[in-house]
Coordinates of C-alpha atoms in Angstrom, one line a residue:
M1 CA -0.1 -0.3 0.5
F2 CA 1.6 2.9 -1.3
A3 CA -0.2 5.2 1.7
L4 CA 1.7 3.3 4.0
K5 CA 5.4 3.4 2.3
V6 CA 4.7 7.3 2.4
A7 CA 3.3 7.5 6.1
R8 CA 6.3 5.2 6.9
R9 CA 8.5 7.7 5.3
Y10 CA 7.2 10.8 7.1
L11 CA 7.5 9.2 10.1
T12 CA 11.2 8.1 10.1
S13 CA 12.3 11.3 7.7
N14 CA 12.4 12.9 11.6
P15 CA 12.9 10.0 14.4
A16 CA 13.6 12.3 16.8
Q17 CA 10.3 13.9 16.6
T18 CA 9.0 10.3 16.3
V19 CA 10.4 8.5 19.0
L20 CA 9.9 12.1 21.4
L21 CA 6.3 11.1 20.4
V22 CA 5.6 7.4 20.6
T23 CA 7.5 8.2 23.7
G24 CA 4.9 10.3 24.7
V25 CA 2.4 8.0 23.9
A26 CA 3.7 5.0 25.9
L27 CA 3.9 7.1 29.1
G28 CA 0.6 8.3 28.7
V29 CA -0.8 4.8 28.7
T30 CA 1.7 3.3 31.3
V31 CA 0.0 5.9 33.1
F32 CA -3.5 4.7 32.4
I33 CA -2.2 1.0 33.1
F34 CA -1.0 2.0 36.2
I35 CA -3.7 4.0 37.7
T36 CA -5.7 1.1 36.6
A37 CA -4.2 -1.8 38.0
L38 CA -3.5 0.0 41.3
I39 CA -7.7 1.4 41.8
E40 CA -8.5 -2.9 41.0
G41 CA -5.9 -4.0 43.4
L42 CA -6.8 -1.6 45.7
A43 CA -10.3 -2.7 45.1
V44 CA -9.5 -6.5 45.6
R45 CA -7.7 -6.1 48.2
L46 CA -10.3 -4.5 50.3
T47 CA -12.9 -6.7 48.9
D48 CA -10.7 -9.6 50.7
E49 CA -9.8 -7.5 54.1
V50 CA -13.8 -7.6 54.9
T51 CA -14.8 -11.0 53.5
A52 CA -12.2 -13.2 54.4
N53 CA -13.3 -13.7 57.4
S54 CA -17.2 -13.4 56.6
A55 CA -19.0 -15.1 54.0
H56 CA -19.4 -13.4 50.3
V57 CA -23.5 -14.7 49.9
S58 CA -26.3 -15.6 53.1
L59 CA -29.5 -17.2 53.1
E60 CA -31.6 -17.1 56.0
P61 CA -36.0 -18.1 56.4
A62 CA -37.9 -15.8 54.5
T63 CA -38.9 -12.9 57.1
R64 CA -42.6 -13.1 58.2
L65 CA -45.1 -10.4 58.3
A66 CA -47.2 -9.7 60.9
E67 CA -51.3 -9.5 58.9
I68 CA -54.3 -8.3 59.9
L69 CA -56.6 -9.8 61.4
P70 CA -60.4 -10.5 59.2
G71 CA -62.8 -9.2 61.0
D72 CA -64.8 -5.7 62.4
P73 CA -62.9 -3.1 60.9
A74 CA -62.8 -1.4 64.0
V75 CA -60.8 -4.1 65.7
R76 CA -58.8 -4.3 62.8
T77 CA -56.3 -1.3 63.9
E78 CA -55.5 -3.6 67.0
G79 CA -55.7 -7.1 65.7
V80 CA -52.5 -8.3 64.6
A81 CA -52.0 -12.0 63.6
L82 CA -48.9 -12.3 65.8
V83 CA -46.0 -14.3 65.1
S84 CA -43.7 -16.5 67.8
T85 CA -40.5 -14.3 69.1
F86 CA -39.8 -17.7 71.0
Q87 CA -40.1 -20.4 67.8
R88 CA -36.8 -19.4 66.0
R89 CA -37.0 -19.3 61.9
Q90 CA -34.8 -22.8 60.3
I91 CA -34.3 -23.9 57.1
R92 CA -35.9 -27.1 57.5
A93 CA -34.7 -28.5 53.6
W94 CA -31.2 -27.0 54.3
R95 CA -29.9 -30.7 53.1
S96 CA -31.5 -30.1 49.0
T97 CA -30.4 -26.2 49.6
A98 CA -27.0 -27.2 49.6
E99 CA -27.0 -29.6 46.9
L100 CA -29.1 -27.1 44.8
I101 CA -25.9 -24.4 45.9
T102 CA -23.6 -26.7 45.3
R103 CA -24.5 -27.3 41.5
Q104 CA -24.1 -23.6 41.0
P105 CA -20.9 -22.4 38.9
G106 CA -18.3 -20.3 41.3
I107 CA -19.1 -21.3 44.7
S108 CA -15.6 -22.3 46.5
A109 CA -17.4 -23.3 50.1
L110 CA -20.3 -23.1 51.9
S111 CA -21.0 -24.0 55.5
P112 CA -24.9 -25.0 57.1
Q113 CA -25.2 -23.1 60.7
I114 CA -26.9 -22.3 63.5
S115 CA -26.3 -19.1 65.0
G116 CA -27.3 -17.8 68.2
N117 CA -26.6 -15.5 71.5
A118 CA -25.9 -17.2 74.5
F119 CA -23.8 -16.7 77.9
L120 CA -20.4 -18.1 78.8
V121 CA -20.3 -19.4 82.5
K122 CA -16.5 -19.1 84.7
G123 CA -16.9 -19.6 88.1
E124 CA -18.7 -15.1 89.0
A125 CA -17.7 -14.4 85.5
V126 CA -19.8 -14.3 82.9
Q127 CA -19.2 -13.8 78.9
P128 CA -22.5 -12.6 76.6
V129 CA -21.0 -14.4 73.1
S130 CA -22.4 -15.4 69.3
V131 CA -22.6 -19.3 69.1
T132 CA -22.5 -20.7 66.0
G133 CA -22.5 -24.3 65.2
L134 CA -21.3 -26.1 62.2
E135 CA -20.5 -29.1 60.8
P136 CA -17.2 -30.0 62.2
E137 CA -15.0 -30.8 58.8
G138 CA -16.5 -27.4 57.2
L139 CA -14.7 -25.9 60.1
D140 CA -12.5 -23.2 58.0
A141 CA -15.3 -22.7 55.3
I142 CA -16.0 -19.6 55.8
T143 CA -13.8 -18.2 58.1
P144 CA -10.4 -19.8 58.4
I145 CA -10.0 -20.3 62.2
T146 CA -7.7 -23.4 62.4
P147 CA -4.9 -21.3 60.4
N148 CA -5.3 -19.1 63.6
L149 CA -5.1 -21.5 66.4
V150 CA -2.5 -20.0 69.0
A151 CA -4.2 -22.8 71.0
G152 CA -5.1 -26.3 71.5
Q153 CA -6.5 -27.5 68.1
G154 CA -9.3 -27.6 66.0
A155 CA -10.8 -30.6 66.9
L156 CA -14.8 -30.1 68.0
G157 CA -16.1 -33.2 68.6
A158 CA -19.1 -33.7 70.9
D159 CA -18.6 -31.1 73.7
G160 CA -15.4 -29.0 72.2
L161 CA -15.6 -25.2 71.9
L162 CA -13.6 -22.8 70.0
I163 CA -13.2 -19.3 71.8
G164 CA -11.3 -16.0 70.1
T165 CA -8.1 -14.8 72.8
Q166 CA -9.9 -12.0 74.2
L167 CA -13.4 -13.9 75.1
A168 CA -10.2 -16.8 76.9
E169 CA -8.7 -14.0 78.3
D170 CA -11.9 -12.1 79.6
L171 CA -13.2 -15.3 80.9
G172 CA -9.1 -16.6 82.7
L173 CA -9.7 -19.8 80.0
T174 CA -6.9 -22.0 78.3
A175 CA -7.4 -25.0 76.0
G176 CA -8.6 -28.0 77.8
Q177 CA -10.5 -26.4 80.6
P178 CA -14.6 -26.4 81.1
V179 CA -16.4 -23.6 80.8
L180 CA -20.1 -23.8 81.0
L181 CA -22.6 -22.4 78.0
R182 CA -25.8 -21.4 78.2
T183 CA -27.6 -20.5 75.7
D184 CA -30.8 -17.5 74.9
R185 CA -33.1 -21.4 74.7
G186 CA -32.7 -21.7 77.7
G187 CA -30.4 -25.4 76.8
E188 CA -27.1 -25.3 78.8
R189 CA -24.1 -27.3 78.4
L190 CA -20.7 -28.0 80.3
L191 CA -18.0 -28.3 77.0
T192 CA -14.2 -27.6 76.6
V193 CA -12.4 -25.2 75.4
R194 CA -10.9 -27.4 72.7
G195 CA -8.6 -24.5 71.0
V196 CA -8.1 -20.8 71.1
F197 CA -8.0 -18.5 67.8
K198 CA -6.9 -14.9 66.7
T199 CA -7.8 -13.8 63.6
G200 CA -6.7 -10.1 64.5
L201 CA -10.8 -9.1 64.2
Q202 CA -12.3 -7.9 68.1
S203 CA -15.7 -8.9 66.8
L204 CA -14.3 -12.7 66.3
D205 CA -12.0 -12.6 68.6
S206 CA -14.0 -11.2 71.5
R207 CA -17.4 -12.6 70.7
V208 CA -17.4 -15.5 68.5
A209 CA -17.6 -19.2 70.3
F210 CA -17.5 -22.3 68.0
L211 CA -19.3 -25.7 68.0
S212 CA -20.4 -28.3 66.5
L213 CA -23.7 -28.5 64.6
Q214 CA -24.9 -31.9 66.6
T215 CA -23.9 -29.9 69.9
A216 CA -26.0 -26.5 68.6
R217 CA -29.2 -28.6 68.0
P218 CA -30.3 -29.5 71.5
L219 CA -28.9 -26.3 73.1
F220 CA -30.9 -23.9 70.7
D221 CA -34.3 -26.4 70.2
L222 CA -33.4 -27.2 66.9
P223 CA -33.5 -30.8 66.0
E224 CA -33.8 -30.7 62.1
G225 CA -33.0 -27.5 60.7
V226 CA -30.1 -24.5 60.4
T227 CA -30.6 -20.8 60.8
N228 CA -28.3 -19.4 58.1
I229 CA -26.1 -21.1 55.4
E230 CA -22.9 -19.3 54.5
I231 CA -21.6 -19.3 51.2
K232 CA -18.1 -18.8 49.7
L233 CA -17.4 -17.4 45.4
D234 CA -14.5 -17.7 43.8
D235 CA -15.2 -14.5 42.6
P236 CA -16.5 -11.7 45.2
G237 CA -17.8 -9.3 42.8
R238 CA -20.7 -11.8 41.6
A239 CA -22.4 -11.9 44.8
R240 CA -25.5 -10.2 44.3
E241 CA -26.1 -12.2 40.9
V242 CA -25.6 -15.1 42.5
A243 CA -28.3 -13.5 45.6
D244 CA -30.2 -12.7 43.3
F245 CA -30.7 -16.3 41.9
L246 CA -31.2 -18.1 45.2
A247 CA -33.2 -15.8 46.5
G248 CA -35.5 -16.6 43.4
A249 CA -34.5 -20.3 43.3
T250 CA -35.2 -21.4 46.8
G251 CA -37.6 -18.8 48.3
L252 CA -35.0 -17.6 51.4
R253 CA -33.5 -14.1 52.1
A254 CA -30.3 -14.2 50.6
T255 CA -28.1 -11.1 51.7
P256 CA -24.8 -10.7 49.6
W257 CA -21.9 -9.3 51.2
Q258 CA -21.7 -5.5 49.9
D259 CA -25.8 -5.2 51.6
K260 CA -23.5 -5.4 54.4
N261 CA -21.0 -3.0 53.6
L262 CA -23.0 -0.1 52.0
N263 CA -20.0 1.9 53.6
L264 CA -17.1 -0.1 51.6
E265 CA -19.3 -0.1 48.4
D266 CA -19.8 3.4 48.4
A267 CA -16.3 3.9 48.8
L268 CA -15.4 1.5 46.0
E269 CA -16.9 3.1 43.5
A270 CA -16.6 6.7 44.2
Q271 CA -12.5 6.3 43.9
G272 CA -13.5 3.9 40.7
R273 CA -14.8 7.0 39.3
T274 CA -11.9 9.3 40.7
G275 CA -9.4 6.6 38.5
T276 CA -12.1 6.9 35.6
L277 CA -11.4 10.6 35.3
I278 CA -7.7 10.5 35.6
Q279 CA -7.7 7.8 32.8
I280 CA -10.0 9.6 30.3
F281 CA -7.5 13.0 31.4
S282 CA -4.4 10.2 30.3
L283 CA -6.5 9.2 26.9
I284 CA -7.1 13.5 26.2
S285 CA -3.2 13.9 26.3
I286 CA -2.6 11.3 24.4
I287 CA -5.0 12.9 21.7
I288 CA -3.6 15.9 22.3
G289 CA -0.2 15.4 21.5
V290 CA -0.8 13.3 18.6
A291 CA -2.7 16.0 17.2
S292 CA -0.5 18.6 17.5
A293 CA 2.8 16.7 15.9
L294 CA 0.4 15.8 13.1
V295 CA -0.4 19.4 12.4
L296 CA 2.9 20.6 12.8
S297 CA 4.0 18.0 10.3
A298 CA 1.2 19.5 8.1
Y299 CA 2.3 22.7 8.0
R300 CA 6.2 21.9 7.6
R301 CA 5.0 19.6 4.3
R302 CA 3.1 22.0 2.6
S303 CA 5.0 21.9 0.0
E304 CA 5.5 18.3 -0.5
V305 CA 1.6 17.8 -0.6
G306 CA 1.1 20.7 -3.1
I307 CA 3.4 18.7 -5.1
M308 CA 1.3 15.1 -4.9
R309 CA -2.1 17.4 -5.4
A310 CA -0.7 19.2 -8.5
F311 CA 0.1 15.7 -9.8
G312 CA -3.4 14.7 -9.3
I313 CA -2.6 13.2 -5.8
S314 CA -6.9 13.0 -4.6
G315 CA -7.2 14.3 -1.7
G316 CA -7.9 10.8 0.1
F317 CA -4.7 9.5 -0.4
I318 CA -2.9 12.8 1.7
V319 CA -5.8 11.9 4.3
A320 CA -5.0 8.1 4.3
V321 CA -1.3 9.3 4.6
F322 CA -2.1 11.4 7.7
M323 CA -4.4 9.0 9.5
L324 CA -2.1 5.8 8.8
Q325 CA 0.7 8.1 10.5
G326 CA -1.5 8.2 13.5
L327 CA -2.3 4.9 13.6
L328 CA 1.1 3.2 13.4
I329 CA 2.1 6.1 16.0
G330 CA -1.1 5.0 18.4
L331 CA 0.4 1.5 18.1
A332 CA 3.4 1.5 18.7
G333 CA 3.6 3.8 21.5
G334 CA 0.2 1.4 22.8
L335 CA 2.2 -1.7 22.9
L336 CA 5.5 0.0 24.4
G337 CA 3.0 1.4 26.9
C338 CA 1.4 -2.1 27.6
V339 CA 5.0 -3.6 28.2
S340 CA 6.4 -0.6 30.3
G341 CA 3.1 -0.4 32.4
Y342 CA 3.2 -3.9 32.8
G343 CA 6.8 -4.0 34.1
L344 CA 6.4 -1.3 36.3
C345 CA 3.1 -2.5 37.6
S346 CA 4.7 -6.1 38.2
F347 CA 7.8 -4.4 40.2
L348 CA 6.1 -2.2 42.7
A349 CA 3.9 -5.1 43.5
S350 CA 6.8 -7.6 43.8
L351 CA 7.8 -5.0 46.7
T352 CA 7.7 -5.7 50.5
D353 CA 7.6 -4.6 53.7
A354 CA 9.8 -5.8 57.1
E355 CA 6.3 -7.9 57.3
G356 CA 6.0 -9.4 54.1
N357 CA 3.1 -7.3 52.9
A358 CA 2.9 -5.3 49.8
P359 CA 2.9 -1.3 50.5
L360 CA 0.9 -0.7 47.3
P361 CA -1.9 -3.1 46.3
I362 CA -1.5 -3.3 42.7
A363 CA -3.2 -6.2 40.9
P364 CA -0.8 -6.1 36.8
E365 CA -2.8 -9.2 35.3
R366 CA -6.2 -6.3 36.1
G367 CA -4.1 -3.1 34.4
G368 CA -7.0 -3.6 31.2
Y369 CA -4.1 -4.1 28.1
V370 CA -6.1 -4.7 25.7
A371 CA -8.7 -1.4 26.2
V372 CA -6.1 1.2 26.8
L373 CA -4.0 -0.5 23.6
I374 CA -7.4 -0.2 21.1
L375 CA -8.4 3.4 22.7
T376 CA -5.1 4.1 22.7
T377 CA -4.7 3.4 18.7
L378 CA -8.4 4.9 18.2
G379 CA -7.6 7.8 20.2
A380 CA -4.3 7.9 17.9
V381 CA -6.3 7.8 14.9
L382 CA -8.9 10.0 15.7
A383 CA -6.4 12.6 16.5
S384 CA -5.0 12.7 13.6
A385 CA -8.3 13.2 11.8
F386 CA -8.0 17.3 11.7
P387 CA -4.7 17.7 10.3
A388 CA -5.5 14.7 7.8
R389 CA -8.3 17.0 6.6
S390 CA -6.3 20.2 6.5
A391 CA -4.1 18.6 4.8
S392 CA -6.0 17.1 2.0
R393 CA -7.8 21.2 1.6
I394 CA -3.9 22.6 0.7
D395 CA -4.4 24.0 -2.6
P396 CA -1.8 23.3 -4.9
L397 CA -0.6 26.6 -6.8
E398 CA -0.4 28.5 -3.0
A399 CA 1.5 25.4 -1.4
I400 CA 4.3 25.5 -4.4
Q401 CA 4.2 29.0 -4.5
Q402 CA 5.3 29.4 -0.5

C-alpha cells in the first residue's frame, strides 16, 4: 500500500520527533495502566479484607410479617396475627438447598450453621457470646479458624468449643478447661475449650464461639433445621447475582456481602469514578499530543502535499497518509506503554515491607491492557483526522509558491 509507505517515510524522516511522540504516547498508556492496576488492586484488597472472615452470600429464612386479622373494621387497627418470637426461624430443607448451591458454578465453599446468642459462665465471670454451630469438617469454610489457632487444636468433637483470645482472656480460660454454655433458649451444657484462635478482628476474638452442629441442636432447640447457610464465591463481585438467583430458586432471604458493607461499596464506586477521570485525562493528553505533532507535520510538508496534489493525487490519499501516521504512532506507543506498564506494576507488586506485605495493592494482571491499546490506537487515529483533513484541502498552487 503506497499510502502506508509514504506515512512510514514521513515518520522516519524525523526520527527524533517520532521517538518523542511515541514515548509520550507510551508514557500516557503507562499512567493509564498503573492507575487501573492500582485501583483494581485496592478494590481486591479491600474486598478480601472485608470478606476474608465472612461469607459472600448469606441465606436465611424469609422474614415473616404480622398480618391484619379479618373481622370487624373497628378491631382491625388493633387485631394483628401474632408471630411467635420464641420459635426459631429455620431452614428445614437445608440439605436439598445445599445440594442446589453446590451445583452452581463459582461456589467455592458453603457452611450450614446454627447461630444464636448465649452466655459463657466460668465461676463468677459471665460473658455474652455469639455462638456458631457448624459441621466440624467445614470449620474453615467461611472463616479460617484452624490457621489462626494459638493454643489447642481445631477438633471440636461432641463437647468441644473454640473461642477467641480476647474472650479467653476475659474469662481466664485456656485450652483444655471446661466452661458452661447457657443459651437464650434455656439450654445449657458444660463444654471443653478445645482451642483458642486469634484472627485480629475484635468482633471475632472477643464475641464469637464455635461448636459442632450436633452439639448446637439441643442447646438451641433445633433438632432438624439450620438458621443460616453461609456461602463463599470464587469471585466476590458476583455476590449480588448469585444472591438474586438463590433467593428466587429457594424462596429464602439471600444477602450479598455488599448489602452488609454499603459504606465500603460507596467508597469503591467513588474510587472507581476517580480512576476513570484520571484515565480519561490520560487519553486526552495522548490525543492532544498526537494531534499537535501531526498538525506541525502537515504544516511543514505543505509544499510536498502541494506537489502531490498538482500531480493529481487525491485528497483521500492525503487523508489516508496522515491517518496511517496516527495509527502507527498509536499502535507503537500503545504496545510500548503496555510492556512498560506491566513491567512497572509487576515491579511495584513484588516490593514488600519488613512484615512481608506489599506497600502498594497493585494487581498487574488487571491493568486493562487490551482496552487501553484499543483506545489509544483509536484515539491516535481520531487525533490525526483534523490535520489530515487540513492537509487534504491545501491548494496546490499556493503550497508550491510557499
